[in-house]
Coordinates of N, CA and C in Angstrom, one line a residue:
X1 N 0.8 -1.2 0.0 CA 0.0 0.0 0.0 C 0.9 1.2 0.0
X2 N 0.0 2.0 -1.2 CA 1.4 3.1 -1.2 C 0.8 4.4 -0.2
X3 N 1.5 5.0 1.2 CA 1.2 6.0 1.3 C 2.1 7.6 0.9
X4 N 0.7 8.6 0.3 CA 1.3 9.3 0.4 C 1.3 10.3 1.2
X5 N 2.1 11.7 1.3 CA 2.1 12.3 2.4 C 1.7 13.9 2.0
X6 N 1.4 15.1 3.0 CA 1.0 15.9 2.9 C -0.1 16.6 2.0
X7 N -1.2 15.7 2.0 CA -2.1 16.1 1.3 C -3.1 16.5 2.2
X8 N -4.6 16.5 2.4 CA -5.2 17.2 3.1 C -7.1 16.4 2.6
X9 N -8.0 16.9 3.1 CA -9.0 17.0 3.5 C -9.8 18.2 3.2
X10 N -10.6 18.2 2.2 CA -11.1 20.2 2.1 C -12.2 20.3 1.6
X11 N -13.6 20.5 2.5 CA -15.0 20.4 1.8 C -15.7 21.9 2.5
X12 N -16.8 22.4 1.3 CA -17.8 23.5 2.0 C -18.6 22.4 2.3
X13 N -19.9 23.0 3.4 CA -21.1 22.7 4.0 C -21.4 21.1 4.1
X14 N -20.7 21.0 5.4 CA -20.6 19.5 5.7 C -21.4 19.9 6.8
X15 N -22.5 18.5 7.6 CA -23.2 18.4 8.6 C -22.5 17.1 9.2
X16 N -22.0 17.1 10.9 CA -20.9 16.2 11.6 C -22.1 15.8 12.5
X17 N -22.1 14.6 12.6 CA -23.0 13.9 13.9 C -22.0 12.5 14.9
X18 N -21.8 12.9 15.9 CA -21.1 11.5 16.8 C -21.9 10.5 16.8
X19 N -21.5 9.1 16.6 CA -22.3 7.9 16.8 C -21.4 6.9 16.8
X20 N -22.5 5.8 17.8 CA -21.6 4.5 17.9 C -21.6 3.4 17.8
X21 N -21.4 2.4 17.1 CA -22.5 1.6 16.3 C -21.0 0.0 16.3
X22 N -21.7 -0.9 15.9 CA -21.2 -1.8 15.8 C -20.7 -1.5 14.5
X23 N -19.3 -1.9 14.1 CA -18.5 -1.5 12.2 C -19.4 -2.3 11.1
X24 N -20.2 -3.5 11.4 CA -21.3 -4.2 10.2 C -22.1 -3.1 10.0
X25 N -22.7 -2.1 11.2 CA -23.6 -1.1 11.1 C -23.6 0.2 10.4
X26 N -22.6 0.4 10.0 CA -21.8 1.9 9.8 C -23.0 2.4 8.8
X27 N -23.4 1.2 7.9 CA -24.2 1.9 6.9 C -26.0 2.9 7.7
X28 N -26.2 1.7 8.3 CA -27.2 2.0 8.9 C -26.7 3.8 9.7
X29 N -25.9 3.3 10.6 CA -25.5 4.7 11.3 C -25.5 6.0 10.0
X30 N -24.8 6.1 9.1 CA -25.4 7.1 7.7 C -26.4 7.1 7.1
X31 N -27.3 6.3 7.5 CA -28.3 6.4 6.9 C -29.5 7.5 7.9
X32 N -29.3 7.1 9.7 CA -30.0 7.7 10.3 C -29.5 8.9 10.1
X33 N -28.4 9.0 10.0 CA -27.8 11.3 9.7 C -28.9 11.6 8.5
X34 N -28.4 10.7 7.6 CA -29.1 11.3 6.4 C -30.6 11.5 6.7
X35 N -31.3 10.6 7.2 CA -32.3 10.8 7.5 C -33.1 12.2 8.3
X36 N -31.9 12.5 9.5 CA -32.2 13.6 10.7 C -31.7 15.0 9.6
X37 N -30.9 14.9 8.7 CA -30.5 15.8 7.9 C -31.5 16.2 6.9
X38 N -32.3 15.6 6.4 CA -33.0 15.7 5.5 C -35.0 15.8 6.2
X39 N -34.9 15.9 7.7 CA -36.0 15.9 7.8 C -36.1 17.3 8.6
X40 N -34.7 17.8 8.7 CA -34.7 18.9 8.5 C -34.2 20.3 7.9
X41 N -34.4 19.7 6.8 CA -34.7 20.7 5.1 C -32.9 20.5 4.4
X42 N -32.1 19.9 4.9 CA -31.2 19.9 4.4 C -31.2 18.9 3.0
X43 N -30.3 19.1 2.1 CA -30.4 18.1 0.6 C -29.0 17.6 0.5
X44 N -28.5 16.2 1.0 CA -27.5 15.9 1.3 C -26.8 15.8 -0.1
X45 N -25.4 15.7 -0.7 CA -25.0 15.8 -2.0 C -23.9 15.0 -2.1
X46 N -23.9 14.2 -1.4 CA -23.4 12.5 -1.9 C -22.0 12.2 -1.6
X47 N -21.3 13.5 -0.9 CA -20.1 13.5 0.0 C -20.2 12.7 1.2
X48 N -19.3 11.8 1.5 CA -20.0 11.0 2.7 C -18.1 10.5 3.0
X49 N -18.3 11.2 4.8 CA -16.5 10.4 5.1 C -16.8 10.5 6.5
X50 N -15.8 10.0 7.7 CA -16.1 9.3 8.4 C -14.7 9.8 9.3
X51 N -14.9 9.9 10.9 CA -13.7 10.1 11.8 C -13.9 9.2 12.5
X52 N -12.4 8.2 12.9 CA -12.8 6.7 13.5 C -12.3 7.7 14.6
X53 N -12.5 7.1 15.8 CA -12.1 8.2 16.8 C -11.9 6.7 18.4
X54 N -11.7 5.5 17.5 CA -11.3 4.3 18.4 C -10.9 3.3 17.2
X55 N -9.6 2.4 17.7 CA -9.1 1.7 16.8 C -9.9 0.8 15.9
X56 N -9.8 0.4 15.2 CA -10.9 -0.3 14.1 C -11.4 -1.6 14.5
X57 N -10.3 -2.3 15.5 CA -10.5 -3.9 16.3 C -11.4 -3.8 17.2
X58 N -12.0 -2.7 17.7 CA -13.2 -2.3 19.0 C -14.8 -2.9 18.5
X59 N -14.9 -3.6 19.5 CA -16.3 -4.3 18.8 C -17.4 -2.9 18.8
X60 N -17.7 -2.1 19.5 CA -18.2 -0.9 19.0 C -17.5 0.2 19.0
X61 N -17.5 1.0 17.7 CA -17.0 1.8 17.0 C -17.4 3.5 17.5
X62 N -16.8 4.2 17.5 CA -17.4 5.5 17.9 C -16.7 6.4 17.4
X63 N -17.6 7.5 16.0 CA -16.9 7.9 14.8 C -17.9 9.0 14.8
X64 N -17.2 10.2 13.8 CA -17.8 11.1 14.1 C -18.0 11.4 12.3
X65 N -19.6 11.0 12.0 CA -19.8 10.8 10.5 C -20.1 12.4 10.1
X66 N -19.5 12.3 8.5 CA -19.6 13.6 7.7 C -20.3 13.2 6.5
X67 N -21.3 14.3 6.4 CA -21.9 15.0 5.1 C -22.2 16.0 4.4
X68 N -21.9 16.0 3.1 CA -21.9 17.4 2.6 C -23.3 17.7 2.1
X69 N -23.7 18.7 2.5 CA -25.1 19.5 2.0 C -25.0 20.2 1.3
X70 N -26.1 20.5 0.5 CA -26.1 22.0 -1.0 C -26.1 23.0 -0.2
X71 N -26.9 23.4 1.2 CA -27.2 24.3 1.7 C -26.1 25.1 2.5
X72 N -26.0 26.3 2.3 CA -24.7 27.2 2.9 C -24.8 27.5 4.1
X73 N -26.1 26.9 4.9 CA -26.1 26.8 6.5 C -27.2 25.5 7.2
X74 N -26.9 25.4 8.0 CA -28.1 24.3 8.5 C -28.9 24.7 10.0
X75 N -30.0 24.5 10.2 CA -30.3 24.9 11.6 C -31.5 23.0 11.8
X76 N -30.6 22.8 13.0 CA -31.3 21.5 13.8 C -31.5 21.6 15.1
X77 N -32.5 21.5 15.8 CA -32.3 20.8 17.5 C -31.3 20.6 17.8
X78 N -30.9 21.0 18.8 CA -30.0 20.8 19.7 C -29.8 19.6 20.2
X79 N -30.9 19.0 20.2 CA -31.2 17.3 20.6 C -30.7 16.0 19.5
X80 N -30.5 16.7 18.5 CA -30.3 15.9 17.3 C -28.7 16.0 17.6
X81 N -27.6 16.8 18.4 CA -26.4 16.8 18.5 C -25.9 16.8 16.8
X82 N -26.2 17.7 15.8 CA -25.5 17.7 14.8 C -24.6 19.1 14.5
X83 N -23.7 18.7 14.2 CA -22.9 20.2 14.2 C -22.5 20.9 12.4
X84 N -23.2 22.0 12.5 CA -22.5 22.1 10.7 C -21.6 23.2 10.8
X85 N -20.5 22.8 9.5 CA -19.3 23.6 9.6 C -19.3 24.1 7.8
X86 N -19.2 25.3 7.8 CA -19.6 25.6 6.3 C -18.2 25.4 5.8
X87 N -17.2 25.2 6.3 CA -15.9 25.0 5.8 C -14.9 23.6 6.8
X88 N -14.7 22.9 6.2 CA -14.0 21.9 6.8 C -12.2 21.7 6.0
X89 N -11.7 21.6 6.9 CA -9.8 21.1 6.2 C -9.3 20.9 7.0
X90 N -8.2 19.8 6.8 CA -7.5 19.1 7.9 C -5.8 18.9 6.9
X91 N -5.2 19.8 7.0 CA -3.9 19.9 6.5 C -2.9 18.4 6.9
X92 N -1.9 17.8 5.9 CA -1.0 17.9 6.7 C -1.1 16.2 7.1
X93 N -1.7 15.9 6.2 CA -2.1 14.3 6.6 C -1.2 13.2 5.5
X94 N -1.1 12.3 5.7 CA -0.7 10.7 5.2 C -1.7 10.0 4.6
X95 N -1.7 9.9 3.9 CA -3.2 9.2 3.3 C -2.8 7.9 2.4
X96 N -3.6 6.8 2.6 CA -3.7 5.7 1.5 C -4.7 5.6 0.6
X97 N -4.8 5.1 -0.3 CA -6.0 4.8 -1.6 C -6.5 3.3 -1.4
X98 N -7.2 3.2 -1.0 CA -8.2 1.7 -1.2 C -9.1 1.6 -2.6
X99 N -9.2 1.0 -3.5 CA -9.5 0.6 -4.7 C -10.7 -0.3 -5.4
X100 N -10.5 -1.3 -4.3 CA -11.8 -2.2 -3.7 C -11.3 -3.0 -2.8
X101 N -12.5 -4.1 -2.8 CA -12.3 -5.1 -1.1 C -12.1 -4.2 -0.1
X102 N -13.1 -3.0 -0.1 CA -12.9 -2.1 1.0 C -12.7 -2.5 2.4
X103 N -13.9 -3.8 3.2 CA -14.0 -3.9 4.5 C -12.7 -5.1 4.4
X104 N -11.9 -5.2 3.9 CA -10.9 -6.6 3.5 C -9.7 -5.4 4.0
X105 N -9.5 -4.7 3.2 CA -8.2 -3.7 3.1 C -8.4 -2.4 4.4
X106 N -9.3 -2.0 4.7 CA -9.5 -1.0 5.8 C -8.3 -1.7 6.7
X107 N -8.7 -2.7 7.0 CA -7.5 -3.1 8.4 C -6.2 -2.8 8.1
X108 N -5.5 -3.5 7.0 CA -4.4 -3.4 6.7 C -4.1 -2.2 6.6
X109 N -5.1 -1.2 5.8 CA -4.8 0.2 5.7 C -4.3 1.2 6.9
X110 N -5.7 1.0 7.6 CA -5.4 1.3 9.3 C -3.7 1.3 10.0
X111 N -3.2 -0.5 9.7 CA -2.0 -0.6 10.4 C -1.1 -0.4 9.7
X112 N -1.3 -0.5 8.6 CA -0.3 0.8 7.2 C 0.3 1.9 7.9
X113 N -0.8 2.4 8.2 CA -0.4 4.1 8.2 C 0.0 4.2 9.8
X114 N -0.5 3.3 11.0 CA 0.1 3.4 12.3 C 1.6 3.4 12.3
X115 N 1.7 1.8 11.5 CA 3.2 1.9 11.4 C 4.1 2.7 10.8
X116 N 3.2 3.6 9.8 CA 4.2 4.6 8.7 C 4.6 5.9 10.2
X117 N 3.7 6.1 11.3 CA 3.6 7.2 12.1 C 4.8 7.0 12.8
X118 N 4.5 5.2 13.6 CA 5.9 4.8 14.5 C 7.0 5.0 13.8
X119 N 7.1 4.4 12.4 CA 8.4 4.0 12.0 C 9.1 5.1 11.8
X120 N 8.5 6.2 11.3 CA 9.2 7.5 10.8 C 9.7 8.6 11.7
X121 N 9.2 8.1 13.0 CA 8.9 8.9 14.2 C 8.4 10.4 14.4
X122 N 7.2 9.7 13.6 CA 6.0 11.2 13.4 C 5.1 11.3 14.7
X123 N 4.3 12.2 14.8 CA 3.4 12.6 15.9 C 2.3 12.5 15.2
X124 N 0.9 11.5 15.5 CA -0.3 11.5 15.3 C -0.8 13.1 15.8
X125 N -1.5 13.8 14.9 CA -2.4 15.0 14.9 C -3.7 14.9 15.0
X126 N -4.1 14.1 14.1 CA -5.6 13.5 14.1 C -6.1 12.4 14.3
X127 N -7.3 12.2 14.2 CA -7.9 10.5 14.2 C -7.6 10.6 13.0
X128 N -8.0 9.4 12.4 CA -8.2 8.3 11.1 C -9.5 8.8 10.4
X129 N -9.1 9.5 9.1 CA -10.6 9.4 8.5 C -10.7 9.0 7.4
X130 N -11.8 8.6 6.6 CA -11.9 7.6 5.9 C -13.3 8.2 5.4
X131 N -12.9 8.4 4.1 CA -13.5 9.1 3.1 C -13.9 8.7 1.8
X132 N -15.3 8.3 1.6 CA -15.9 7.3 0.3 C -15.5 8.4 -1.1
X133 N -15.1 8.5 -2.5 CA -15.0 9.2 -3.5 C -15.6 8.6 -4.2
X134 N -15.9 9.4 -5.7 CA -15.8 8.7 -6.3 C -15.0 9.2 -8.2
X135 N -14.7 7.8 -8.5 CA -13.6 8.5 -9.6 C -14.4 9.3 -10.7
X136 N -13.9 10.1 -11.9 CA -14.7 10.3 -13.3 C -15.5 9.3 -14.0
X137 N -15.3 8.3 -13.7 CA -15.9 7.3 -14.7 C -16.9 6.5 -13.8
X138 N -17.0 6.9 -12.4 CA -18.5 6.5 -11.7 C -18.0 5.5 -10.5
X139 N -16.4 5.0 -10.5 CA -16.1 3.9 -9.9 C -15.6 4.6 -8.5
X140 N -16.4 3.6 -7.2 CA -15.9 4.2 -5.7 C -14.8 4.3 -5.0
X141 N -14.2 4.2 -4.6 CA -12.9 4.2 -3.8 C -12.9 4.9 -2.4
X142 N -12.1 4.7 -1.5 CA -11.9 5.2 -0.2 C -10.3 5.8 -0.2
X143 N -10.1 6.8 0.7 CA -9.1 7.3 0.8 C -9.1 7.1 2.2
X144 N -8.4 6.8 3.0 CA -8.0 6.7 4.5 C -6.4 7.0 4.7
X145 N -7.1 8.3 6.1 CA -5.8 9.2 6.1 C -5.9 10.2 7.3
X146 N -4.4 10.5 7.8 CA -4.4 10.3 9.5 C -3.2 11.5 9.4
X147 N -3.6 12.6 9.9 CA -2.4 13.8 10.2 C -1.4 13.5 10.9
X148 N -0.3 14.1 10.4 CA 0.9 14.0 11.1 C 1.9 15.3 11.2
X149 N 3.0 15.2 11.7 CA 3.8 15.9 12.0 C 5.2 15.7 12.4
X150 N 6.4 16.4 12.0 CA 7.6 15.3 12.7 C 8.3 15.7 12.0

């Protein structure tokens, strides 16, 4: 796995929600944002990435999911705990490219980049985020990628 280094993270009008969910579930967990997002006037626009915020081996997971909205602001209950940020970037990061056999390679990816942090004797900055794309010609991929410094 090739990583590369200093690249970054950079979206307008993302909506962030904390949740914690078993990793089989993740879909379901995006699906309920999408849902709390859209039942309050927001039109989600197919940006969808993810902050692991506990190692990936934890039988439940606790991640702080991202979506991008058309809308240049959002207003929700306070109860719904959703936070929107009309500008998101996270400089300065290590990132790998997953291609397919997504839930196959995530792991490997994960201890890819931990070791790329030890070996090099870099300083973790961020969690782990993990971000669905998609290429010109329609086909998915993930990018998974973890700030550093050193």
């Amino acid at each position: 796995m090739n990583i590369t280094e200093n690249r970054m993270i950079r979206h307008r009008n993302v909506a962030s929600k904390r949740y914690s969910f078993v990793p089989a579930e993740i879909g379901l967990a995006f699906e309920d944002f999408r849902t709390i997002l859209q039942t309050h006037g927001a039109n989600v626009d197919g940006r969808l990435f993810f902050t692991m915020l506990n190692e990936p081996i934890a039988e439940v997971m606790t991640a702080e999911l991202h979506m991008g909205i058309k809308e240049n602001d959002l207003t929700v209950p306070a109860e719904e705990e959703v936070i929107f940020r009309s500008y998101f970037e996270v400089k300065g990061l290590a990132k790998i490219r997953l291609l397919n056999d997504f839930d196959e390679q995530s792991q490997a990816a994960y201890w890819a980049l931990y070791n790329h942090v030890k070996k090099d004797n870099l300083q973790q900055k961020t969690p782990v985020f993990v971000e669905y794309k998609q290429a010109p010609d329609g086909t998915t991929y993930v990018e998974m990628s973890v700030g550093v410094s050193g």
